[in-house]
Coordinates of C-alpha atoms in Angstrom, one line a residue:
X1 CA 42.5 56.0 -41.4
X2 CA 40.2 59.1 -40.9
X3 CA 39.8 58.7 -44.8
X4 CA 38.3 55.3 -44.2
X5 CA 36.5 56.4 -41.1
X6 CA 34.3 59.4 -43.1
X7 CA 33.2 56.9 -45.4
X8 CA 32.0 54.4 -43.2
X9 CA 28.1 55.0 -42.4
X10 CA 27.0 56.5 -39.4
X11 CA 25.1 53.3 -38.2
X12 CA 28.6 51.6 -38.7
X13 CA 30.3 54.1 -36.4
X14 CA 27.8 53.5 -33.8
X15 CA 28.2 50.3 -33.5
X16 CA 31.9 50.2 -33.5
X17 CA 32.0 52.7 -31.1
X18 CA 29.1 50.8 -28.4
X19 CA 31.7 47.5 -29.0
X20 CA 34.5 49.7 -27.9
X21 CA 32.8 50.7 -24.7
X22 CA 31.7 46.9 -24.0
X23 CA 35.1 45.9 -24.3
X24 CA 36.4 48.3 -22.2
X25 CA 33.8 47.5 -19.6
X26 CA 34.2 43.9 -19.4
X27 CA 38.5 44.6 -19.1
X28 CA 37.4 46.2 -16.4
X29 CA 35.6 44.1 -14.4
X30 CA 37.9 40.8 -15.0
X31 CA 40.4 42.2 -13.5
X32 CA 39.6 44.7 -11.1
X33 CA 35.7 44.2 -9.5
X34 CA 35.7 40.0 -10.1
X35 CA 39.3 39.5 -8.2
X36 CA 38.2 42.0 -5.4
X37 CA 34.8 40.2 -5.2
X38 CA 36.8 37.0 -5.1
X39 CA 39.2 38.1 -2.8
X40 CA 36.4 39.5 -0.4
X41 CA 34.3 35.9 -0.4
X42 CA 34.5 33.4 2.0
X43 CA 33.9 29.9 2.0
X44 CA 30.6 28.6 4.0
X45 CA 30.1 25.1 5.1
X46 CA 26.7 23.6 6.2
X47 CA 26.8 21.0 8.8
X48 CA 24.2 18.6 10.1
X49 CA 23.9 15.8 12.6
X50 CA 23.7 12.3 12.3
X51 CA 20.4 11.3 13.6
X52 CA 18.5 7.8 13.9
X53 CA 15.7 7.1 12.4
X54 CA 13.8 3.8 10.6
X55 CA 15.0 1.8 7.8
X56 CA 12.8 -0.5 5.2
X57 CA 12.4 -2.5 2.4
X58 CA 9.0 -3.2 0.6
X59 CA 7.3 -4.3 -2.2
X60 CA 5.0 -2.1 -3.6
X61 CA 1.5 -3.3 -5.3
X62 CA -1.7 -2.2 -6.1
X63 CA -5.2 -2.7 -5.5
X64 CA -8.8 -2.3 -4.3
X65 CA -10.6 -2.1 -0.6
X66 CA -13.0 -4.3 -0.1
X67 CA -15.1 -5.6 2.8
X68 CA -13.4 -8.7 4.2
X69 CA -17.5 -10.1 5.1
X70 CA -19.3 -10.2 1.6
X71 CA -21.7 -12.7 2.1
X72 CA -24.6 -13.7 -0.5
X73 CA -27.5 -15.3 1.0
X74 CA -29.9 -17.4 -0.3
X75 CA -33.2 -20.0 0.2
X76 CA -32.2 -23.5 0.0
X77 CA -35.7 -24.9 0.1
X78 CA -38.4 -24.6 -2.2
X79 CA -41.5 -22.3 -1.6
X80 CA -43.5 -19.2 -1.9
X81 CA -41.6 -16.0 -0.1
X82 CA -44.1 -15.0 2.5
X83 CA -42.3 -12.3 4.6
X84 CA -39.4 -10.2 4.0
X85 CA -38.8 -8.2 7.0
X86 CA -35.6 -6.3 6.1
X87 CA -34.4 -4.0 3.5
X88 CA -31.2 -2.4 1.0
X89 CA -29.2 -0.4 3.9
X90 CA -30.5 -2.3 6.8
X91 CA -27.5 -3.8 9.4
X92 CA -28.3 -7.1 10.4
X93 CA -27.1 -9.2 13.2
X94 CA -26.3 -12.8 13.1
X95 CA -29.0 -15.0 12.8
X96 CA -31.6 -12.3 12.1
X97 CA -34.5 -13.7 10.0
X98 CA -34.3 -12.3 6.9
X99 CA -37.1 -13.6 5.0
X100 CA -39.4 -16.7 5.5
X101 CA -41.2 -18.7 2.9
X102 CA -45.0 -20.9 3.1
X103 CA -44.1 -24.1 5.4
X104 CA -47.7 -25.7 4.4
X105 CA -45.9 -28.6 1.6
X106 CA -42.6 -28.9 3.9
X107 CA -45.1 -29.5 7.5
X108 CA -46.8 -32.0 5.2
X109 CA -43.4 -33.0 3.6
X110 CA -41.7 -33.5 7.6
X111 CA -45.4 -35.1 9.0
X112 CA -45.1 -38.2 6.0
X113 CA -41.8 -38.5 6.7
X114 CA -42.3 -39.4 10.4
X115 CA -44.7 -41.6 9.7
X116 CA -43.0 -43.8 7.4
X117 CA -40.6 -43.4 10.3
X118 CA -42.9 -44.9 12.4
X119 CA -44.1 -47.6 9.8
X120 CA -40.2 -48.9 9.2
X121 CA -39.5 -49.0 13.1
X122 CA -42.8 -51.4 13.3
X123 CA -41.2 -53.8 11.1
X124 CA -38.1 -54.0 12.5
X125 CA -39.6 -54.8 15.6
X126 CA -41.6 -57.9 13.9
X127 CA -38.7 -58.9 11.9
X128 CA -38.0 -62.9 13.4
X129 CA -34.9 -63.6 11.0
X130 CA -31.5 -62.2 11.1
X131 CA -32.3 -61.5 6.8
X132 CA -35.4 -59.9 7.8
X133 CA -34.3 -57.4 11.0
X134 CA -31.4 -56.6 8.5
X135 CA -33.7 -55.3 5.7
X136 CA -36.0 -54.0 8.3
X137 CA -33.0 -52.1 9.9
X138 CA -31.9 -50.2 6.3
X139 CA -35.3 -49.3 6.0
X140 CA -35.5 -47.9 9.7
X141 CA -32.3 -45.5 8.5
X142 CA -33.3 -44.7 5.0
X143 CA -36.4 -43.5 6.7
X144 CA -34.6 -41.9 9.7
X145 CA -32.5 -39.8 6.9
X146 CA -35.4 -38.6 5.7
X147 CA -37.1 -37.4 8.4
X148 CA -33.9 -35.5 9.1
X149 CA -34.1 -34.0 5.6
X150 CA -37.7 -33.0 5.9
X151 CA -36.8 -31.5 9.4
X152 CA -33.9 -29.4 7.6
X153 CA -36.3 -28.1 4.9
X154 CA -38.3 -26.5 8.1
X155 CA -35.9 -25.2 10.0
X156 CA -34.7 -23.5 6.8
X157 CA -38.1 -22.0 5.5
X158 CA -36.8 -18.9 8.0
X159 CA -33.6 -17.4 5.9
X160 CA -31.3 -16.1 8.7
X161 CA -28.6 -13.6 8.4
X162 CA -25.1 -16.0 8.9
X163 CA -22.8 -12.8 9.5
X164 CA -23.3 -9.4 10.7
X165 CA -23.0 -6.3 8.6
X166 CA -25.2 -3.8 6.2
X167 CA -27.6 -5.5 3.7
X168 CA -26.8 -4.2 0.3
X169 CA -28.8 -6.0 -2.2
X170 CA -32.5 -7.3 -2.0
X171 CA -33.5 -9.6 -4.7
X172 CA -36.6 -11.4 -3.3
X173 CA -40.5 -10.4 -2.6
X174 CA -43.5 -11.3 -1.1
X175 CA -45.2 -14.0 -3.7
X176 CA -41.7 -14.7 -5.3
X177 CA -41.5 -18.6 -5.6
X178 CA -37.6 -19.7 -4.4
X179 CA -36.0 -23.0 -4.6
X180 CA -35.6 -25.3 -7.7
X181 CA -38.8 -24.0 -8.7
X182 CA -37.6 -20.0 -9.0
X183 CA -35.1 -21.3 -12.4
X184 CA -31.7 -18.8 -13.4
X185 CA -31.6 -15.4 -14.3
X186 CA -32.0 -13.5 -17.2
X187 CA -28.6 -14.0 -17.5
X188 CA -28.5 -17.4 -16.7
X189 CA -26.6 -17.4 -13.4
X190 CA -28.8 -17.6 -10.2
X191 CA -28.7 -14.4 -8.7
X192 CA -28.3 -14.0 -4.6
X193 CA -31.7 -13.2 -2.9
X194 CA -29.1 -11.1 -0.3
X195 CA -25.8 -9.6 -0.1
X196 CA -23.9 -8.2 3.4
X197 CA -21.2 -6.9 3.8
X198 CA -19.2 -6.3 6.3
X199 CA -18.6 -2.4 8.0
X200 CA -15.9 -3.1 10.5
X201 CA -13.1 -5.2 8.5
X202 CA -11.6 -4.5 5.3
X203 CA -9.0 -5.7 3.0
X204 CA -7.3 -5.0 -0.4
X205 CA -5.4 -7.8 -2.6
X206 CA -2.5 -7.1 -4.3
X207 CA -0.5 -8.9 -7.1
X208 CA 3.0 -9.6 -6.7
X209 CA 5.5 -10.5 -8.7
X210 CA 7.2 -14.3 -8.9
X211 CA 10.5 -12.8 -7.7
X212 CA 8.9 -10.7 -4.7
X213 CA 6.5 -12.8 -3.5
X214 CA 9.2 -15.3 -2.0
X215 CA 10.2 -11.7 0.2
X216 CA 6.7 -11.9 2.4
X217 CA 4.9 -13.8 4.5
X218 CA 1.5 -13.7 6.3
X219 CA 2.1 -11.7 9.2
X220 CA 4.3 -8.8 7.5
X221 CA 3.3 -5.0 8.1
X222 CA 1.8 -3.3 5.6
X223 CA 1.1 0.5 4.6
X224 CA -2.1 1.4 2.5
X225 CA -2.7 4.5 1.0
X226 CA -6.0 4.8 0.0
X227 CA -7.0 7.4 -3.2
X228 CA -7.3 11.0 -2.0
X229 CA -5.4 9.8 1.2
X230 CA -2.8 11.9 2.7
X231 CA -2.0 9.1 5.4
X232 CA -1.6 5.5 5.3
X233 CA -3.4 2.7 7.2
X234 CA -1.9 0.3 8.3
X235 CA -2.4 -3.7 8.0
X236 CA -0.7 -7.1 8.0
X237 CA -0.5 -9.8 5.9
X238 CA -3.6 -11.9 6.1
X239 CA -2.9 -14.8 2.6
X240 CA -0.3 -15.3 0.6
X241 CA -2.4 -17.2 -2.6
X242 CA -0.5 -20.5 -4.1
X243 CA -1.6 -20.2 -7.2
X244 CA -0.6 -17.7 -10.3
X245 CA -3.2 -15.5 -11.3
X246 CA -1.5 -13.8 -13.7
X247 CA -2.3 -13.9 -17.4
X248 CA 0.5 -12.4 -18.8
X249 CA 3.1 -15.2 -18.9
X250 CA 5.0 -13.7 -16.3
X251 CA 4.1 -15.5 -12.2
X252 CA 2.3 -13.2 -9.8
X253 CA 0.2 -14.4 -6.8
X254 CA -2.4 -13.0 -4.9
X255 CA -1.6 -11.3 -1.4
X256 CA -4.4 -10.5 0.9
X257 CA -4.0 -7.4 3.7
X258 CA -6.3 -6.9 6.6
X259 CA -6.7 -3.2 7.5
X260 CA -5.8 -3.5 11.5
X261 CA -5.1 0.7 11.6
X262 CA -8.4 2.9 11.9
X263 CA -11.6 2.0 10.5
X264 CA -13.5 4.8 10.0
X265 CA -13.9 6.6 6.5
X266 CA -13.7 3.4 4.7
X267 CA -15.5 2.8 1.4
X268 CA -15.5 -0.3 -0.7
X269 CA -14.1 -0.2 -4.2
X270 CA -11.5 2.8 -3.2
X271 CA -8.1 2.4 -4.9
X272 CA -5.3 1.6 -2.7
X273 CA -1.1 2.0 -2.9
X274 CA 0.4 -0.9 -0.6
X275 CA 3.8 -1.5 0.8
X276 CA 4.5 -4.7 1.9
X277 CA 7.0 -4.3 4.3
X278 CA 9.6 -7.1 4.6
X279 CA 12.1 -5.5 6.8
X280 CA 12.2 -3.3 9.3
X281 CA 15.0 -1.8 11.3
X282 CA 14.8 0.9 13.8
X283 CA 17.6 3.6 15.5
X284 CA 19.9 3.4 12.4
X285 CA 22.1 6.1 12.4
X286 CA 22.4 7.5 8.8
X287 CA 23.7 11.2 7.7
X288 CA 22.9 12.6 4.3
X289 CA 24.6 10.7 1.4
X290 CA 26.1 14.2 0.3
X291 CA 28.0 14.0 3.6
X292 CA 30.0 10.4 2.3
X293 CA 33.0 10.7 0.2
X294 CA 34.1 6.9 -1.4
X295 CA 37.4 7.2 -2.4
X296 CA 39.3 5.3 -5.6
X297 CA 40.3 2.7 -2.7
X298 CA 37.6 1.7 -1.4
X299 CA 38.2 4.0 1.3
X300 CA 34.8 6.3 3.0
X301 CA 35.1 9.4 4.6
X302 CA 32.9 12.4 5.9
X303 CA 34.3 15.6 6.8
X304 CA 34.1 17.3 10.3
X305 CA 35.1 20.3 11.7
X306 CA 37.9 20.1 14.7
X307 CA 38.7 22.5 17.6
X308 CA 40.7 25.0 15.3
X309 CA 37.5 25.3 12.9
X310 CA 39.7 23.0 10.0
X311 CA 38.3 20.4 8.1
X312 CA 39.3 16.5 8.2
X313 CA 38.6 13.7 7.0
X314 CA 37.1 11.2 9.5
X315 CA 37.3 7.7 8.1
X316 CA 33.4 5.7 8.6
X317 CA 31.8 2.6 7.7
X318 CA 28.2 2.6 5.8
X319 CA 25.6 0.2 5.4
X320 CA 22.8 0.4 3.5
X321 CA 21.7 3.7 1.5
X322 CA 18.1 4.2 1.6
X323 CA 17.0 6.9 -0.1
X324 CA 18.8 10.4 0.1
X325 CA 20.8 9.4 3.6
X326 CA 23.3 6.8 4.2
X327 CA 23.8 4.4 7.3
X328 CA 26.9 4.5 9.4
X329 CA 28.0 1.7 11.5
X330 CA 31.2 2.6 12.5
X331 CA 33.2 6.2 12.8
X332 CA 30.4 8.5 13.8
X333 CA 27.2 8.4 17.2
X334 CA 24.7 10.3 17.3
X335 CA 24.7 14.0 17.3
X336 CA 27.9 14.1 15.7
X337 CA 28.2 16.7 13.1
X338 CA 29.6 16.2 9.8
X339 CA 30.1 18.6 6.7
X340 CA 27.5 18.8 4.2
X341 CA 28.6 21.4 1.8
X342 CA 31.6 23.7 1.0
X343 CA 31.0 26.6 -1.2
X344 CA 31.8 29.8 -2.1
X345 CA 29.2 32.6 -3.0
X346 CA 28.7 33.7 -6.5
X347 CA 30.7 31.5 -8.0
X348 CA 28.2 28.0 -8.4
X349 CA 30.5 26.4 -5.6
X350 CA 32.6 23.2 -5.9
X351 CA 33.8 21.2 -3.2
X352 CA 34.2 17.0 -2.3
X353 CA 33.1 14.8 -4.4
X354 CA 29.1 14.1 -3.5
X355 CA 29.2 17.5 -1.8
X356 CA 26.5 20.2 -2.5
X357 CA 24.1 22.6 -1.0
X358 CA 21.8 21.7 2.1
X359 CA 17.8 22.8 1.3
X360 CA 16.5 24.9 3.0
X361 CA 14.2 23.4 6.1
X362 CA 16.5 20.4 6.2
X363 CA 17.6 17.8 4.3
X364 CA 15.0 14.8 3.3
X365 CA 15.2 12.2 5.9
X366 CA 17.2 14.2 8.2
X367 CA 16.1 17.2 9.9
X368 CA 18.9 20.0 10.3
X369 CA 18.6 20.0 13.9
X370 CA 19.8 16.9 13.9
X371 CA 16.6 15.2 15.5
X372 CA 15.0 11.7 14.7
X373 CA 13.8 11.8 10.8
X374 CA 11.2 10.5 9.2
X375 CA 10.8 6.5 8.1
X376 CA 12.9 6.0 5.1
X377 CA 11.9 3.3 2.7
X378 CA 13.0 1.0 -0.3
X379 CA 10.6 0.2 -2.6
X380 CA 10.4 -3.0 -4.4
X381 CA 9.5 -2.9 -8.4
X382 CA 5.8 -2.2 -8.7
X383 CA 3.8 -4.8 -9.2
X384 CA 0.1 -5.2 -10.3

């Protein structure tokens, strides 16, 4: 043996002799240092309380804020724009002129009018035969209609503003000729002479799905959180569209949501998260889902601690599970402790089945201290 031991190399003899040592080491610590550090650790349990808090379920959807006033304006008559006393940025109230045009052809247009008015009523008044007052009479109200038309033209040489808000586009000037006269744009739609928009109401429209839309109805809450928002506003249900707008072969209809929650630092054309919230139920009691043991018969249990420190099993009834927390509605009131973990230190801990650690700062849903949580929601599919 020392025959074969000289001829070995001295790097082979050094590495023998360190996996020699290593072995020796590790005999050691299996069974001396890892029992005593078994022996010596003791298992911890977390507890926390069952607390109530809010339930929901939603459907979730995208879309865009918008003004719910946008409002183009435009001449109905024909003329020659001679006053536009507004401008791009200006808030306008209702029935504010915005801009009038030349009423020299429509005075002329109303004054002829009238007087074939005038000339119709004189023959009706001559007419001797029931034939004649009959024709006489139709004249009387074709003329009559007229007069009414010509007066209509007047009244609307003065464009007024029809809702109150914040003029954002100006498309007419002094000199421009409106009307049937003015022809299409460029692009060959006629473009508005005005646009306002509302300041003070605001909406977004969401698609939803076939399947979910049947879970809504006008009137149901909403949450909306806009881009770069940290906080949702809140809304209702203001439309539910009938028809599809989808393109995509699959059903989805339009659903409109009126912003009632704050309206300041609204923009139009922001991007907006919505929950449509079809249910709502408040002062469930719920405990962490961890905390619920389902055994192979059906049978559901959460651990407490009793007067002598032992665990037992106290049988419960759950609900719904929303989230990361369970509802109980039977076994268990408020304040009520139950176990959520059993471990042991330093050795990755095994317990129940569903068991684990408790975060630090409380478990989502359900603060430690066993105080009301936060809401807790289900989302629907998104949709959109």
């Amino acid at each position: 043996m020392q025959h074969v031991w000289r001829r070995t190399t001295p790097l082979t003899r050094t590495v023998t002799a360190v996996v020699l040592v290593a072995l020796v080491v590790a005999g050691i610590w299996w069974f001396g240092i890892r029992d005593a550090s078994a022996a010596s650790a003791e298992s911890v349990t977390r507890t926390v309380a069952a607390s109530l808090t809010t339930m929901q379920k939603s459907v979730s959807g995208s879309g865009t804020l918008t003004p719910s006033v946008h409002q183009d304006v435009s001449f109905e008559v024909t003329g020659t724009v001679n006053a536009v006393p507004v401008a791009v940025g200006q808030t306008v109230t209702v029935g504010q002129p915005l801009a009038t045009v030349d009423t020299l052809q429509l005075t002329a247009d109303l004054l002829q009018a009238k007087a074939t008015l005038a000339d119709a009523q004189a023959k009706l008044a001559d007419a001797s035969g029931s034939a004649q007052v009959a024709a006489a009479q139709a004249q009387v109200d074709v003329a009559r209609s007229g007069v009414d038309t010509a007066q209509s033209a007047m009244d609307g040489a003065t464009l007024t503003a029809p809702v109150a808000g914040l003029l954002t586009a100006v498309n007419v000037e002094v000199g421009d000729a409106v009307g049937s006269s003015a022809g299409p744009s460029a692009s060959g739609e006629t473009e508005a002479q005005f646009t306002i928009v509302g300041t003070d109401a605001w909406q977004v429209e969401v698609t939803v799905s076939d399947a979910d839309v049947a879970l809504v109805e006008v009137g149901d809450q909403a949450e909306v959180t806009l881009d770069g928002a940290t906080e949702p506003v809140f809304g209702t249900i203001s439309a539910i569209g009938l028809l599809s707008t989808s393109d995509t072969g699959v059903a989805a209809y339009p659903v409109t949501v009126a912003v009632t929650g704050d309206q300041e630092g609204l923009h139009d054309g922001v991007a907006a998260e919505v929950e449509l919230v079809y249910e709502r139920r408040t002062d469930v009691l719920t405990v962490p889902s961890l905390a619920v043991t389902t055994a192979a018969d059906g049978t559901t249990t959460v651990q407490q601690t009793d007067a002598d420190g032992e665990l037992v099993d106290v049988p419960v009834t759950t609900g719904e599970t929303s989230g990361n927390v369970t509802e109980i509605t039977e076994g268990l009131a408020e304040g009520d402790e139950v176990v959520l973990a059993v471990f042991t230190p330093g050795t990755g801990g095994t317990g129940r089945q569903n068991q684990g650690t408790f975060p630090e700062g409380g478990f989502q849903g359900v603060p430690p201290d066993g105080g009301t949580g936060p809401v807790l929601q289900q989302g629907g599919p998104t949709n959109g």
